[in-house]
Amino acid sequence: MPLYIAKRLAIGVGTIWAAFTLTFLLVHSTDNSPGAVRLGMGATPEEVEVENERLGWNRPLLTQYADDLGKMVRLDFGQSLINRGDVRDQLSDRLPVTASISVLATLLAGIVGTALGVVAAVRGRGTAKAVNAFSGFSLSIPSFWLGVVLVYFFAIRLDLLPATGYSRFSEGVGSWLQSLALPVITLAIGGAAVVARMAASGMREALAREYITTLRAIGTPEWRIRYIHALRAASLPVVGALGVQFIVLFGGSVIIENLFALPGIGQAALFGATGNDFPILIGVVVMSTAVVVITNLVLDLLTAVLDPKLRTR
Amino acid sequence: MSSIRQAKQQRIPAFLRSWGGVFGAGWLIFMFLASITARWWRPYDVAEQDLIARLQGPSSEYWLGTDAVGRDLFSRVFTAGALPLQASAVMVLVAFGIGLPLILIAAERGGRVEEAIGRFAETIMSLPSTVILLAAIGAIGNRIYPVMMIFGLLVSAALYRILIGVAKSSRQHLYIDAARVDGMGSIRVNLAHVLPSMARPIAVQAAIVYAIGLLIINGLAFLGFGPGEPQPSWGFMIKDASDNIFNSPWMMVPSRRRPLAHGHGGECAGRCAGRTPRHPGVHPP
């Protein structure tokens, strides 16, 4: 098990490094320069050149890379080119919003998806077909369109939930959950579809195993076989799918945040992309990747706990 | 008699033998052709405004109604299709162009090589792609083709993870060994025997990845990174509809129609092309 965790940790660090390197190369592959972005349209080429020199943009690429990488390790992403605020401070205010949306959406997708998958596997063919049709349909829906439809029905027609805006966790759990309900449901539907398929096939496979036959033979009650023995075996692929789903939903929340006007990382990414704010872009990519990596590490630990084969390694 | 019928059926691809597959493939082909040719037959120009008929529902004059400045949604919906359909195809080509050689090499060499490529793919796969794409747009500008090529690079890692198992098991066939013993070179074995035996899973993944590409392009357009106004894009039409949802909920319907049709068409064709893929693998954002 320690070896397994060490391996996952190494891959996680590698992922963050890859994210940083990819973004660094992208930023440096353009004609645009931070001096030009900071000074805006009105600046003369000479002024831009002076500003670039001051920001260290003209140094050799490798020097800049080593310098930026060293700073990133210390979580220093520099200053925003547009509003000159510290990138880390700006993003760490936003990170909890995006993280709570994607964590809640992943949990909801996991619960609803597993329930649907188990029902599909346990009940007859009709139910299985219905669940399959539901997941096929939800997979092909763009989440942002679904979000608008949900806003139309639940916020405008029925007036049950707020359409936009964010209420902090410290202002009360109830209003926090209310402000996150629609975005979380919007994201979770697509995730639930994927999880349902995984859970259904995992459950079917588990129920066909020999030890299940043995359990039946010795007279174990059917509900214990289904919901304790088979579900435990089926939960492994589901947890694996949740790890991938978290990455997907985290990316999805970037789009959804803009629909629901939530002050998360996604809005920062959007502002950064519109304004060519390089330090913000690198900060957003690295911090998002870090969140994804940490969540996946937690899920890996959960897998290790669930899977007896991994525990002994 | 029945064997003749079977032989005949074999020539029809599996996914065309079910109604879902026929519908999915037919709808995709129809939409693809209609979108590419839209500029020659559309009833109105995409920028043509009828300021008296704004935010209208469907009528005989405007089949799918009009938007906030009185532009014909029918013309706009079809014209908007051309760019995503092409850009997503480029993305699929890049993804397979990078992914397939790596898959074939890893499957042939195994051992260290496979482990190294596998680690690399796993690393790329855990990157949050939407954020990376936004960063790419911020760095190199709103250019859909280069951005989708970067997405293709990210997708190739997912393809690797899904298809490596298929490639490895197809190398188990005796005729591969026979070909090797017969003195066939590595490249020829891969092209003549390994790749053809993987055709079905490759087709399935291509269809799924293509649909995901369409969703991504529309997601970016929704965020405002589509073709600039007045050029139409599905994503921005959804955005437009959401801005007008209070006074004109009808706009959601046509703006939805296209991405759904494609996503679903792709999914359908994909799912029916090979019996349900064990790994859902690549996912829409």
CSV table of N, CA and C in Angstrom, one decimal, chain A residues 156-259:
chain,number,residue,atom,x,y,z
A,156,ILE,N,-37.5,30.7,-12.7
A,156,ILE,CA,-38.4,31.7,-13.2
A,156,ILE,C,-39.8,31.3,-13.1
A,157,ARG,N,-40.2,30.1,-13.5
A,157,ARG,CA,-41.5,29.6,-13.5
A,157,ARG,C,-42.0,29.3,-12.0
A,158,LEU,N,-41.2,28.5,-11.3
A,158,LEU,CA,-41.7,28.0,-10.0
A,158,LEU,C,-41.1,28.9,-8.9
A,159,ASP,N,-40.1,29.7,-9.2
A,159,ASP,CA,-39.5,30.6,-8.2
A,159,ASP,C,-39.1,29.8,-6.9
A,160,LEU,N,-38.5,28.7,-7.1
A,160,LEU,CA,-38.1,27.9,-5.9
A,160,LEU,C,-36.6,28.2,-5.5
A,161,LEU,N,-35.8,28.4,-6.5
A,161,LEU,CA,-34.3,28.6,-6.2
A,161,LEU,C,-33.8,29.9,-6.9
A,162,PRO,N,-32.8,30.5,-6.3
A,162,PRO,CA,-32.2,31.7,-7.0
A,162,PRO,C,-31.6,31.3,-8.3
A,163,ALA,N,-31.8,32.1,-9.3
A,163,ALA,CA,-31.2,31.9,-10.7
A,163,ALA,C,-29.7,32.1,-10.7
A,164,THR,N,-29.3,33.1,-10.1
A,164,THR,CA,-27.8,33.5,-10.1
A,164,THR,C,-27.4,33.9,-8.8
A,165,GLY,N,-26.1,34.1,-8.6
A,165,GLY,CA,-25.5,34.6,-7.4
A,165,GLY,C,-25.0,33.6,-6.5
A,166,TYR,N,-24.1,34.0,-5.6
A,166,TYR,CA,-23.5,33.0,-4.7
A,166,TYR,C,-23.6,33.5,-3.2
A,167,SER,N,-23.9,32.6,-2.3
A,167,SER,CA,-24.0,33.0,-0.9
A,167,SER,C,-22.9,32.2,-0.2
A,168,ARG,N,-22.1,32.8,0.6
A,168,ARG,CA,-21.0,32.1,1.2
A,168,ARG,C,-21.4,31.1,2.2
A,169,PHE,N,-20.6,30.1,2.4
A,169,PHE,CA,-20.9,29.1,3.4
A,169,PHE,C,-21.0,29.7,4.8
A,170,SER,N,-20.2,30.8,5.1
A,170,SER,CA,-20.3,31.4,6.4
A,170,SER,C,-21.6,32.2,6.7
A,171,GLU,N,-22.3,32.5,5.6
A,171,GLU,CA,-23.5,33.2,5.7
A,171,GLU,C,-24.7,32.3,6.0
A,172,GLY,N,-24.4,31.0,6.2
A,172,GLY,CA,-25.5,30.1,6.5
A,172,GLY,C,-25.5,28.9,5.5
A,173,VAL,N,-25.6,27.7,6.0
A,173,VAL,CA,-25.5,26.5,5.1
A,173,VAL,C,-26.7,26.5,4.2
A,174,GLY,N,-27.9,26.9,4.7
A,174,GLY,CA,-29.1,26.8,3.9
A,174,GLY,C,-29.0,27.6,2.6
A,175,SER,N,-28.7,28.9,2.8
A,175,SER,CA,-28.6,29.7,1.6
A,175,SER,C,-27.4,29.4,0.7
A,176,TRP,N,-26.4,28.8,1.3
A,176,TRP,CA,-25.2,28.3,0.5
A,176,TRP,C,-25.7,27.2,-0.4
A,177,LEU,N,-26.4,26.2,0.2
A,177,LEU,CA,-26.8,25.1,-0.6
A,177,LEU,C,-27.8,25.6,-1.7
A,178,GLN,N,-28.7,26.5,-1.3
A,178,GLN,CA,-29.7,27.0,-2.3
A,178,GLN,C,-29.0,27.7,-3.5
A,179,SER,N,-28.0,28.5,-3.2
A,179,SER,CA,-27.3,29.2,-4.3
A,179,SER,C,-26.5,28.2,-5.2
A,180,LEU,N,-26.2,27.0,-4.6
A,180,LEU,CA,-25.4,26.0,-5.4
A,180,LEU,C,-26.3,25.0,-6.0
A,181,ALA,N,-27.6,24.9,-5.6
A,181,ALA,CA,-28.4,23.8,-6.0
A,181,ALA,C,-28.5,23.6,-7.5
A,182,LEU,N,-28.9,24.7,-8.2
A,182,LEU,CA,-29.1,24.6,-9.7
A,182,LEU,C,-27.8,24.2,-10.4
A,183,PRO,N,-26.7,25.0,-10.2
A,183,PRO,CA,-25.4,24.6,-10.9
A,183,PRO,C,-25.0,23.1,-10.6
A,184,VAL,N,-25.2,22.7,-9.3
A,184,VAL,CA,-24.7,21.3,-9.0
A,184,VAL,C,-25.6,20.3,-9.7
A,185,ILE,N,-26.9,20.5,-9.7
A,185,ILE,CA,-27.8,19.6,-10.4
A,185,ILE,C,-27.5,19.5,-11.8
A,186,THR,N,-27.3,20.7,-12.4
A,186,THR,CA,-27.0,20.8,-13.9
A,186,THR,C,-25.8,19.9,-14.2
A,187,LEU,N,-24.7,20.1,-13.4
A,187,LEU,CA,-23.5,19.3,-13.7
A,187,LEU,C,-23.7,17.8,-13.4
A,188,ALA,N,-24.4,17.5,-12.3
A,188,ALA,CA,-24.5,16.2,-11.8
A,188,ALA,C,-25.2,15.2,-12.8
A,189,ILE,N,-26.1,15.8,-13.6
A,189,ILE,CA,-26.9,14.9,-14.4
A,189,ILE,C,-26.1,14.2,-15.4
A,190,GLY,N,-25.2,14.9,-16.1
A,190,GLY,CA,-24.3,14.2,-17.0
A,190,GLY,C,-23.4,13.2,-16.3
A,191,GLY,N,-22.9,13.6,-15.2
A,191,GLY,CA,-22.0,12.7,-14.4
A,191,GLY,C,-22.8,11.4,-14.0
A,192,ALA,N,-24.0,11.6,-13.5
A,192,ALA,CA,-24.8,10.5,-13.1
A,192,ALA,C,-25.0,9.5,-14.2
A,193,ALA,N,-25.1,10.0,-15.4
A,193,ALA,CA,-25.3,9.1,-16.6
A,193,ALA,C,-24.1,8.1,-16.7
A,194,VAL,N,-22.9,8.7,-16.7
A,194,VAL,CA,-21.7,7.9,-16.8
A,194,VAL,C,-21.6,6.9,-15.7
A,195,VAL,N,-21.8,7.4,-14.4
A,195,VAL,CA,-21.7,6.5,-13.3
A,195,VAL,C,-22.7,5.4,-13.3
A,196,ALA,N,-23.9,5.7,-13.8
A,196,ALA,CA,-25.0,4.7,-13.9
A,196,ALA,C,-24.5,3.5,-14.8
A,197,ARG,N,-23.9,3.9,-15.9
A,197,ARG,CA,-23.5,2.8,-16.8
A,197,ARG,C,-22.4,1.9,-16.1
A,198,MET,N,-21.4,2.6,-15.5
A,198,MET,CA,-20.4,1.9,-14.8
A,198,MET,C,-21.0,1.0,-13.7
A,199,ALA,N,-21.9,1.6,-12.9
A,199,ALA,CA,-22.4,0.8,-11.8
A,199,ALA,C,-23.2,-0.4,-12.3
A,200,ALA,N,-24.0,-0.2,-13.3
A,200,ALA,CA,-24.9,-1.2,-13.9
A,200,ALA,C,-24.0,-2.4,-14.3
A,201,SER,N,-22.9,-2.1,-15.1
A,201,SER,CA,-22.1,-3.2,-15.6
A,201,SER,C,-21.3,-3.8,-14.5
A,202,GLY,N,-20.9,-3.0,-13.5
A,202,GLY,CA,-20.1,-3.6,-12.4
A,202,GLY,C,-21.0,-4.5,-11.6
A,203,MET,N,-22.2,-4.0,-11.4
A,203,MET,CA,-23.2,-4.8,-10.6
A,203,MET,C,-23.5,-6.1,-11.2
A,204,ARG,N,-23.8,-6.1,-12.6
A,204,ARG,CA,-24.1,-7.3,-13.3
A,204,ARG,C,-22.9,-8.3,-13.2
A,205,GLU,N,-21.7,-7.8,-13.4
A,205,GLU,CA,-20.5,-8.6,-13.3
A,205,GLU,C,-20.4,-9.3,-11.9
A,206,ALA,N,-20.6,-8.4,-10.9
A,206,ALA,CA,-20.5,-8.9,-9.5
A,206,ALA,C,-21.5,-10.0,-9.2
A,207,LEU,N,-22.7,-9.8,-9.7
A,207,LEU,CA,-23.8,-10.7,-9.4
A,207,LEU,C,-23.6,-12.1,-10.1
A,208,ALA,N,-22.8,-12.1,-11.1
A,208,ALA,CA,-22.5,-13.3,-11.9
A,208,ALA,C,-21.3,-14.1,-11.3
A,209,ARG,N,-20.7,-13.5,-10.3
A,209,ARG,CA,-19.5,-14.2,-9.7
A,209,ARG,C,-19.9,-15.5,-8.9
A,210,GLU,N,-18.9,-16.3,-8.7
A,210,GLU,CA,-19.2,-17.6,-8.1
A,210,GLU,C,-19.5,-17.4,-6.6
A,211,TYR,N,-18.8,-16.5,-5.9
A,211,TYR,CA,-19.1,-16.4,-4.5
A,211,TYR,C,-20.5,-15.9,-4.2
A,212,ILE,N,-21.1,-15.2,-5.2
A,212,ILE,CA,-22.5,-14.9,-5.0
A,212,ILE,C,-23.4,-16.1,-5.0
A,213,THR,N,-23.1,-17.0,-5.9
A,213,THR,CA,-23.8,-18.3,-6.0
A,213,THR,C,-23.6,-19.0,-4.7
A,214,THR,N,-22.4,-19.0,-4.1
A,214,THR,CA,-22.2,-19.7,-2.9
A,214,THR,C,-23.0,-19.1,-1.8
A,215,LEU,N,-23.0,-17.7,-1.7
A,215,LEU,CA,-23.8,-17.0,-0.7
A,215,LEU,C,-25.3,-17.4,-0.8
A,216,ARG,N,-25.8,-17.5,-2.1
A,216,ARG,CA,-27.2,-17.9,-2.2
A,216,ARG,C,-27.4,-19.2,-1.7
A,217,ALA,N,-26.4,-20.1,-2.0
A,217,ALA,CA,-26.6,-21.5,-1.6
A,217,ALA,C,-26.6,-21.7,-0.1
A,218,ILE,N,-25.9,-20.9,0.6
A,218,ILE,CA,-25.9,-21.0,2.1
A,218,ILE,C,-27.0,-20.2,2.7
A,219,GLY,N,-27.9,-19.6,1.9
A,219,GLY,CA,-29.1,-19.0,2.4
A,219,GLY,C,-29.0,-17.6,2.9
A,220,THR,N,-28.0,-16.8,2.4
A,220,THR,CA,-27.9,-15.4,2.7
A,220,THR,C,-29.1,-14.7,2.1
A,221,PRO,N,-29.7,-13.8,2.9
A,221,PRO,CA,-30.8,-13.0,2.4
A,221,PRO,C,-30.4,-12.3,1.1
A,222,GLU,N,-31.4,-12.2,0.1
A,222,GLU,CA,-31.1,-11.6,-1.2
A,222,GLU,C,-30.6,-10.1,-1.0
A,223,TRP,N,-31.2,-9.4,-0.1
A,223,TRP,CA,-30.8,-8.0,0.1
A,223,TRP,C,-29.4,-7.8,0.5
A,224,ARG,N,-28.9,-8.8,1.4
A,224,ARG,CA,-27.5,-8.7,1.8
A,224,ARG,C,-26.6,-9.0,0.7
A,225,ILE,N,-27.0,-10.0,-0.2
A,225,ILE,CA,-26.2,-10.3,-1.3
A,225,ILE,C,-26.0,-9.1,-2.2
A,226,ARG,N,-27.2,-8.5,-2.5
A,226,ARG,CA,-27.2,-7.4,-3.5
A,226,ARG,C,-26.5,-6.2,-2.9
A,227,TYR,N,-26.9,-5.7,-1.8
A,227,TYR,CA,-26.5,-4.4,-1.3
A,227,TYR,C,-25.3,-4.4,-0.5
A,228,ILE,N,-24.8,-5.5,0.0
A,228,ILE,CA,-23.6,-5.6,0.7
A,228,ILE,C,-22.5,-6.2,0.0
A,229,HIS,N,-22.7,-7.5,-0.5
A,229,HIS,CA,-21.6,-8.2,-1.2
A,229,HIS,C,-21.4,-7.7,-2.6
A,230,ALA,N,-22.4,-7.7,-3.4
A,230,ALA,CA,-22.3,-7.3,-4.8
A,230,ALA,C,-21.9,-5.8,-5.0
A,231,LEU,N,-22.6,-5.0,-4.2
A,231,LEU,CA,-22.4,-3.6,-4.3
A,231,LEU,C,-21.0,-3.2,-3.9
A,232,ARG,N,-20.4,-3.9,-3.0
A,232,ARG,CA,-19.0,-3.6,-2.6
A,232,ARG,C,-18.1,-3.9,-3.8
A,233,ALA,N,-18.3,-5.0,-4.4
A,233,ALA,CA,-17.4,-5.3,-5.6
A,233,ALA,C,-17.7,-4.3,-6.7
A,234,ALA,N,-19.0,-3.9,-6.9
A,234,ALA,CA,-19.3,-3.0,-8.0
A,234,ALA,C,-18.8,-1.6,-7.7
A,235,SER,N,-18.6,-1.3,-6.4
A,235,SER,CA,-18.2,0.1,-6.1
A,235,SER,C,-16.8,0.5,-6.6
A,236,LEU,N,-16.0,-0.5,-6.8
A,236,LEU,CA,-14.6,-0.2,-7.3
A,236,LEU,C,-14.6,0.5,-8.6
A,237,PRO,N,-15.2,0.0,-9.7
A,237,PRO,CA,-15.2,0.7,-10.9
A,237,PRO,C,-16.0,2.1,-10.8
A,238,VAL,N,-16.9,2.1,-9.9
A,238,VAL,CA,-17.7,3.4,-9.7
A,238,VAL,C,-16.7,4.5,-9.1
A,239,VAL,N,-16.0,4.1,-8.1
A,239,VAL,CA,-15.0,5.1,-7.5
A,239,VAL,C,-14.0,5.5,-8.6
A,240,GLY,N,-13.6,4.5,-9.4
A,240,GLY,CA,-12.6,4.9,-10.4
A,240,GLY,C,-13.3,5.9,-11.4
A,241,ALA,N,-14.5,5.6,-11.7
A,241,ALA,CA,-15.2,6.6,-12.6
A,241,ALA,C,-15.4,7.9,-12.0
A,242,LEU,N,-15.6,8.0,-10.7
A,242,LEU,CA,-15.8,9.2,-10.0
A,242,LEU,C,-14.6,10.1,-10.1
A,243,GLY,N,-13.4,9.5,-10.1
A,243,GLY,CA,-12.1,10.2,-10.2
A,243,GLY,C,-12.1,11.0,-11.6
A,244,VAL,N,-12.4,10.2,-12.6
A,244,VAL,CA,-12.5,10.9,-14.0
A,244,VAL,C,-13.6,11.9,-14.0
A,245,GLN,N,-14.7,11.6,-13.4
A,245,GLN,CA,-15.9,12.5,-13.4
A,245,GLN,C,-15.5,13.8,-12.7
A,246,PHE,N,-14.7,13.7,-11.6
A,246,PHE,CA,-14.4,15.0,-11.0
A,246,PHE,C,-13.6,15.9,-11.9
A,247,ILE,N,-12.7,15.3,-12.7
A,247,ILE,CA,-11.9,16.1,-13.6
A,247,ILE,C,-12.9,16.8,-14.6
A,248,VAL,N,-13.8,16.0,-15.1
A,248,VAL,CA,-14.8,16.4,-16.1
A,248,VAL,C,-15.7,17.5,-15.5
A,249,LEU,N,-16.2,17.3,-14.3
A,249,LEU,CA,-17.1,18.2,-13.7
A,249,LEU,C,-16.4,19.5,-13.3
A,250,PHE,N,-15.2,19.4,-12.9
A,250,PHE,CA,-14.4,20.6,-12.6
A,250,PHE,C,-14.3,21.4,-13.8
A,251,GLY,N,-14.0,20.8,-14.9
A,251,GLY,CA,-13.9,21.6,-16.2
A,251,GLY,C,-15.3,22.2,-16.5
A,252,GLY,N,-16.4,21.3,-16.3
A,252,GLY,CA,-17.7,21.8,-16.6
A,252,GLY,C,-18.1,23.0,-15.8
A,253,SER,N,-17.7,23.0,-14.5
A,253,SER,CA,-18.1,24.1,-13.6
A,253,SER,C,-17.5,25.4,-14.1
A,254,VAL,N,-16.4,25.3,-14.9
A,254,VAL,CA,-15.9,26.6,-15.4
A,254,VAL,C,-16.9,27.3,-16.3
A,255,ILE,N,-17.6,26.4,-17.1
A,255,ILE,CA,-18.6,27.0,-18.0
A,255,ILE,C,-19.9,27.4,-17.2
A,256,ILE,N,-20.3,26.5,-16.3
A,256,ILE,CA,-21.5,26.6,-15.5
A,256,ILE,C,-21.5,27.9,-14.7
A,257,GLU,N,-20.3,28.2,-14.1
A,257,GLU,CA,-20.1,29.3,-13.2
A,257,GLU,C,-20.5,30.6,-14.0
A,258,ASN,N,-20.2,30.7,-15.2
A,258,ASN,CA,-20.5,31.9,-16.0
A,258,ASN,C,-22.0,32.0,-16.2
A,259,LEU,N,-22.6,30.8,-16.4
A,259,LEU,CA,-24.1,30.9,-16.6
A,259,LEU,C,-24.8,31.3,-15.3
